[in-house]
Amino acid sequence: MIQANGVVICLGYILGLLFTAVPFGGVWVLILGIVGAVFLRRRRITQKTKAAPSNWQTNPKPIIWIVAGLIGLFASLYFQWRLPQPGKNDISQFVPPGNNNNQEQLVIVRGEVASTPRLTRSQRGQFWLQVKALDEVKKESNSAGMSKGATGKLYVTVPLLQATGLSPGEQVAVTGVLYKPKAASNPGSFDFQKFLRQEGAFAGLIGKQINILEEEDKWGWWKIGERIVRSQVRGLGIPEGPLVSAMVLGSKAVDLPYEIRDLFVQAGLAHALAASGFQTSLILGVVLGLTRRTRRVTQFILGSFALILFLSLTGFQPAVLRAVIMGFAALIALVLRRKVVQLGSLMLAATLLLLFNPLWIWDLGFQLSFLATLGLIVTVSPLTQRLNWLPPAIASLIAVPLAATIWTLPVQLYTFGVVPTYSILLNIISTPLISIISIGGIISAIPALILPDAGGVLAAVLHYPTDWLIKLVEFFSNLPGNSVAVGTISIWQLLAIYALIISVWLMRWWQQRWWFASVIAVALVLIPVWHSASSLFKITVLAADTEPVLVIQNQGRVTLINSGDEGTGRYTILPFLQQQGVNQIDWAIASNFQSDDSNGWLEVLQRLPIKVFYDYSATPDNILASQAIQKELPKSKGIYQPLSLGQTVNTGSAVVQLINDQLPVLIMQIQNQSWLLVGNLKPDELRQVLKNKALPQPQVLWCATESLKDLVLALQPQIAIAPNADLDPKIFSELSQSQTKLFFTGRDGAIQWTPKGEFEAFIQASENRASVL
């Protein structure tokens, strides 16, 4: 009963943190606690009357539910109190106001390196800097001005060579440009501002040069980790070496090549790269096995030492902390000769971690680790019983990944909107390889601490298993339909699905009808997807830098106009289409709004098939890009169709025509609404075009910010969209007197239009939804 009370109280604390997503969330948890207490009191009275004491004597008393509600209320208040806020002298306070982009005011930031530098996707070195002082660089002499006291944590990126050899604890001065991070400006894109805030940082620095002020050879756990990684890379090479290190220490402690990381994520095997419960169980199992003939106290001491060493090497990640706390619970139970209640142990571990840092409740790694472990505790056994017609080893091999998937898939759908189709099958097949590599990696890491060459020799034995694992993941990643985008589900769908899962776990009626619950859960996901695909008509102007990128969704058919550069393709278009549940682009239209041959079409083609590709941009300047696209299209049975100036494209929902390939100018007719996209004109070109009245009068205009004033005043569209809002206040004042409604994708984020609604800015809509919640 004491354990049941503890689980209820821990659950109250965790729910209190989760309910911080809604207004007065703590109050709601308190109300839930009171309702639960009233319900249980009536039930106890009924059971006492019927002389059935077995349940009412073991279940938590009603007062415990009220206490849990009060603790939930406390948790919500505690969360708000622990939210990071920039201090008076935080480095973010010195970012020039009114500019969230790259301000060319150079500064010198002095401080201590707080993390081991890592490689970013843009091939720059990244590390955290604990700030101590700030100097502004005088432009005339390029020298440092008066030093100011500054504090806080700073996200720093520098050229890769500048970061090479840098280590935590060193005192450095970084010359660069301060900036404030941006929130997500497109649906589905990465929220950099939120990421930094969760890390307790509010500004970033694009570093150009690093000067080391004090080169101290400080000892740190990172040195031991680096020794292990170097030893395994020496024995296995790349990418096998970093992959083995990542499977032992976690991907956050290793510079794993991004193509390998993406491969595992796409195949649904990302958990193999995250140090967590699997590695902790292996380490503890090996230590207890080797010391089984010793006293229990000796086993406890050696097991504790192994857990602390593993935790220190992996960098105190939330998922590892959770696993280590549960490992300690198992060791204590061993000494006390008591059986561990795994559910209680998990709840206690989660509560302790969330008391230490309540912000981890919204850490995706923590959420997935907690849910996967919960699934293993409560769902593996029932699944194994239903698979009792199979040999026990095979039944267990199927039940473990299936249980973890059941509990983690709803969160994955809420966050990413993608189902990795072959994930369970791949997990079943790859589990023996992952076990061999993880155990071998741990064993080779031990001699690497003393003799790196010896560790490398041992690690070399893992070459074939690691190579087979990579080939296996590549094979599944290249299978047709390896991942299916269904679109991100809403919070209410998420809660309903978890209510069904919990009902099947706890209630006998639902346990006997688990298949019915499964059908309802699948319907909760697929019916909204089907309804949206059959009825949705929406135009989205994505927030890209200099090129108009439009996505037209019409009853399940998708048209993409332009792709921006490679970064736009990877970080803007693909996440948006994934969030919308798009698995195929029916029509793609490339116009020539960019003067260089950099484009995001290849990035898009590597992930999504395009059925028909219309190319207005096949000019001698970008012939290589066009050839690469033509080579890639047949892999997905796509058709390449070059177009000449003035030729019309009809996609059913839109009629598109390029009327000028030099400026360029693209016109579109979409549901009785005319759109005009105008490239970046030089002042004399703009005057000539307007003088000749060469542009039609549209209802919606997209143009470069520099041309906005002249085009709006001349064409008087109902809606005008420009990339950024860097306009003179006088121009703003003039434009505000016109009848045209202005949007700036750099300020407002993506702009969306549906036939039933007005034009809507993504950032404003997100803020409105947040205020409603």
PDB file of C-alpha atoms in Angstrom, residues 400-501:
ATOM      1  CA  VAL A 400      10.086  -5.972 -26.439  1.00  0.00           C
ATOM      2  CA  PRO A 401      10.186  -3.671 -29.517  1.00  0.00           C
ATOM      3  CA  LEU A 402       6.401  -3.967 -29.933  1.00  0.00           C
ATOM      4  CA  ALA A 403       5.750  -2.820 -26.353  1.00  0.00           C
ATOM      5  CA  ALA A 404       8.186   0.097 -26.689  1.00  0.00           C
ATOM      6  CA  THR A 405       6.583   1.121 -29.995  1.00  0.00           C
ATOM      7  CA  ILE A 406       3.027   1.025 -28.591  1.00  0.00           C
ATOM      8  CA  TRP A 407       3.957   3.499 -25.846  1.00  0.00           C
ATOM      9  CA  THR A 408       6.251   5.818 -27.854  1.00  0.00           C
ATOM     10  CA  LEU A 409       4.535   5.981 -31.258  1.00  0.00           C
ATOM     11  CA  PRO A 410       1.803   8.495 -30.186  1.00  0.00           C
ATOM     12  CA  VAL A 411       4.485  10.969 -29.030  1.00  0.00           C
ATOM     13  CA  GLN A 412       6.398  10.422 -32.258  1.00  0.00           C
ATOM     14  CA  LEU A 413       3.233  11.128 -34.261  1.00  0.00           C
ATOM     15  CA  TYR A 414       2.542  14.253 -32.211  1.00  0.00           C
ATOM     16  CA  THR A 415       6.097  15.505 -32.768  1.00  0.00           C
ATOM     17  CA  PHE A 416       7.060  14.275 -36.234  1.00  0.00           C
ATOM     18  CA  GLY A 417       3.903  12.914 -37.885  1.00  0.00           C
ATOM     19  CA  VAL A 418       5.771   9.967 -39.408  1.00  0.00           C
ATOM     20  CA  VAL A 419       5.369   6.207 -39.015  1.00  0.00           C
ATOM     21  CA  PRO A 420       8.606   4.239 -39.621  1.00  0.00           C
ATOM     22  CA  THR A 421       6.935   1.319 -41.397  1.00  0.00           C
ATOM     23  CA  TYR A 422       9.545  -1.372 -40.883  1.00  0.00           C
ATOM     24  CA  SER A 423      10.722  -0.226 -37.455  1.00  0.00           C
ATOM     25  CA  ILE A 424       9.426  -3.219 -35.462  1.00  0.00           C
ATOM     26  CA  LEU A 425      10.713  -5.764 -37.991  1.00  0.00           C
ATOM     27  CA  LEU A 426      14.096  -4.015 -38.163  1.00  0.00           C
ATOM     28  CA  ASN A 427      14.309  -3.919 -34.356  1.00  0.00           C
ATOM     29  CA  ILE A 428      13.611  -7.657 -34.154  1.00  0.00           C
ATOM     30  CA  ILE A 429      16.251  -8.497 -36.764  1.00  0.00           C
ATOM     31  CA  SER A 430      18.890  -6.042 -35.525  1.00  0.00           C
ATOM     32  CA  THR A 431      18.614  -6.738 -31.779  1.00  0.00           C
ATOM     33  CA  PRO A 432      21.299  -9.504 -31.812  1.00  0.00           C
ATOM     34  CA  LEU A 433      23.706  -7.237 -33.714  1.00  0.00           C
ATOM     35  CA  ILE A 434      23.009  -4.278 -31.430  1.00  0.00           C
ATOM     36  CA  SER A 435      23.577  -6.467 -28.363  1.00  0.00           C
ATOM     37  CA  ILE A 436      26.885  -7.816 -29.715  1.00  0.00           C
ATOM     38  CA  ILE A 437      28.137  -4.344 -30.709  1.00  0.00           C
ATOM     39  CA  SER A 438      27.085  -2.741 -27.414  1.00  0.00           C
ATOM     40  CA  ILE A 439      28.680  -5.459 -25.269  1.00  0.00           C
ATOM     41  CA  GLY A 440      31.797  -5.466 -27.475  1.00  0.00           C
ATOM     42  CA  GLY A 441      31.980  -1.683 -27.356  1.00  0.00           C
ATOM     43  CA  ILE A 442      31.802  -1.665 -23.556  1.00  0.00           C
ATOM     44  CA  ILE A 443      34.459  -4.403 -23.303  1.00  0.00           C
ATOM     45  CA  SER A 444      36.823  -2.619 -25.734  1.00  0.00           C
ATOM     46  CA  ALA A 445      36.332   0.659 -23.839  1.00  0.00           C
ATOM     47  CA  ILE A 446      37.809  -0.800 -20.637  1.00  0.00           C
ATOM     48  CA  PRO A 447      41.389  -1.411 -21.947  1.00  0.00           C
ATOM     49  CA  ALA A 448      41.149   1.796 -23.994  1.00  0.00           C
ATOM     50  CA  LEU A 449      41.201   3.744 -20.698  1.00  0.00           C
ATOM     51  CA  ILE A 450      44.759   2.506 -20.079  1.00  0.00           C
ATOM     52  CA  LEU A 451      46.120   1.297 -23.437  1.00  0.00           C
ATOM     53  CA  PRO A 452      44.276   2.912 -26.377  1.00  0.00           C
ATOM     54  CA  ASP A 453      45.991   0.584 -28.873  1.00  0.00           C
ATOM     55  CA  ALA A 454      44.730  -2.482 -27.003  1.00  0.00           C
ATOM     56  CA  GLY A 455      41.213  -1.036 -26.999  1.00  0.00           C
ATOM     57  CA  GLY A 456      41.510  -0.423 -30.745  1.00  0.00           C
ATOM     58  CA  VAL A 457      42.545  -4.031 -31.378  1.00  0.00           C
ATOM     59  CA  LEU A 458      39.573  -5.321 -29.409  1.00  0.00           C
ATOM     60  CA  ALA A 459      37.217  -2.887 -31.132  1.00  0.00           C
ATOM     61  CA  ALA A 460      38.424  -4.115 -34.546  1.00  0.00           C
ATOM     62  CA  VAL A 461      36.687  -7.428 -33.821  1.00  0.00           C
ATOM     63  CA  LEU A 462      33.399  -5.525 -34.142  1.00  0.00           C
ATOM     64  CA  HIS A 463      34.060  -4.496 -37.728  1.00  0.00           C
ATOM     65  CA  TYR A 464      31.829  -7.090 -39.404  1.00  0.00           C
ATOM     66  CA  PRO A 465      28.845  -6.821 -36.990  1.00  0.00           C
ATOM     67  CA  THR A 466      28.949  -3.022 -37.275  1.00  0.00           C
ATOM     68  CA  ASP A 467      29.248  -3.119 -41.039  1.00  0.00           C
ATOM     69  CA  TRP A 468      26.353  -5.597 -41.256  1.00  0.00           C
ATOM     70  CA  LEU A 469      24.232  -3.364 -39.037  1.00  0.00           C
ATOM     71  CA  ILE A 470      24.873  -0.326 -41.259  1.00  0.00           C
ATOM     72  CA  LYS A 471      24.044  -2.330 -44.395  1.00  0.00           C
ATOM     73  CA  LEU A 472      20.891  -3.681 -42.740  1.00  0.00           C
ATOM     74  CA  VAL A 473      19.716  -0.189 -41.812  1.00  0.00           C
ATOM     75  CA  GLU A 474      20.551   1.074 -45.321  1.00  0.00           C
ATOM     76  CA  PHE A 475      18.536  -1.780 -46.828  1.00  0.00           C
ATOM     77  CA  PHE A 476      15.428  -0.996 -44.760  1.00  0.00           C
ATOM     78  CA  SER A 477      15.831   2.746 -45.325  1.00  0.00           C
ATOM     79  CA  ASN A 478      15.836   2.232 -49.083  1.00  0.00           C
ATOM     80  CA  LEU A 479      12.761   0.014 -49.153  1.00  0.00           C
ATOM     81  CA  PRO A 480       9.679   1.617 -50.755  1.00  0.00           C
ATOM     82  CA  GLY A 481       7.459   3.235 -48.161  1.00  0.00           C
ATOM     83  CA  ASN A 482      10.069   2.971 -45.414  1.00  0.00           C
ATOM     84  CA  SER A 483       8.397   5.876 -43.649  1.00  0.00           C
ATOM     85  CA  VAL A 484       4.840   7.109 -44.077  1.00  0.00           C
ATOM     86  CA  ALA A 485       3.934  10.696 -43.238  1.00  0.00           C
ATOM     87  CA  VAL A 486       0.450  10.903 -41.710  1.00  0.00           C
ATOM     88  CA  GLY A 487       0.805  14.451 -40.425  1.00  0.00           C
ATOM     89  CA  THR A 488       1.236  15.543 -36.836  1.00  0.00           C
ATOM     90  CA  ILE A 489      -1.676  14.664 -34.586  1.00  0.00           C
ATOM     91  CA  SER A 490      -3.308  17.166 -32.225  1.00  0.00           C
ATOM     92  CA  ILE A 491      -2.935  17.180 -28.444  1.00  0.00           C
ATOM     93  CA  TRP A 492      -6.496  15.828 -28.103  1.00  0.00           C
ATOM     94  CA  GLN A 493      -5.768  12.891 -30.417  1.00  0.00           C
ATOM     95  CA  LEU A 494      -2.627  12.220 -28.387  1.00  0.00           C
ATOM     96  CA  LEU A 495      -4.522  12.234 -25.082  1.00  0.00           C
ATOM     97  CA  ALA A 496      -7.300  10.017 -26.475  1.00  0.00           C
ATOM     98  CA  ILE A 497      -4.815   7.416 -27.741  1.00  0.00           C
ATOM     99  CA  TYR A 498      -2.964   7.314 -24.414  1.00  0.00           C
ATOM    100  CA  ALA A 499      -6.305   7.008 -22.603  1.00  0.00           C
ATOM    101  CA  LEU A 500      -6.972   3.877 -24.692  1.00  0.00           C
ATOM    102  CA  ILE A 501      -3.490   2.452 -24.012  1.00  0.00           C
TER     103      ILE A 501
END
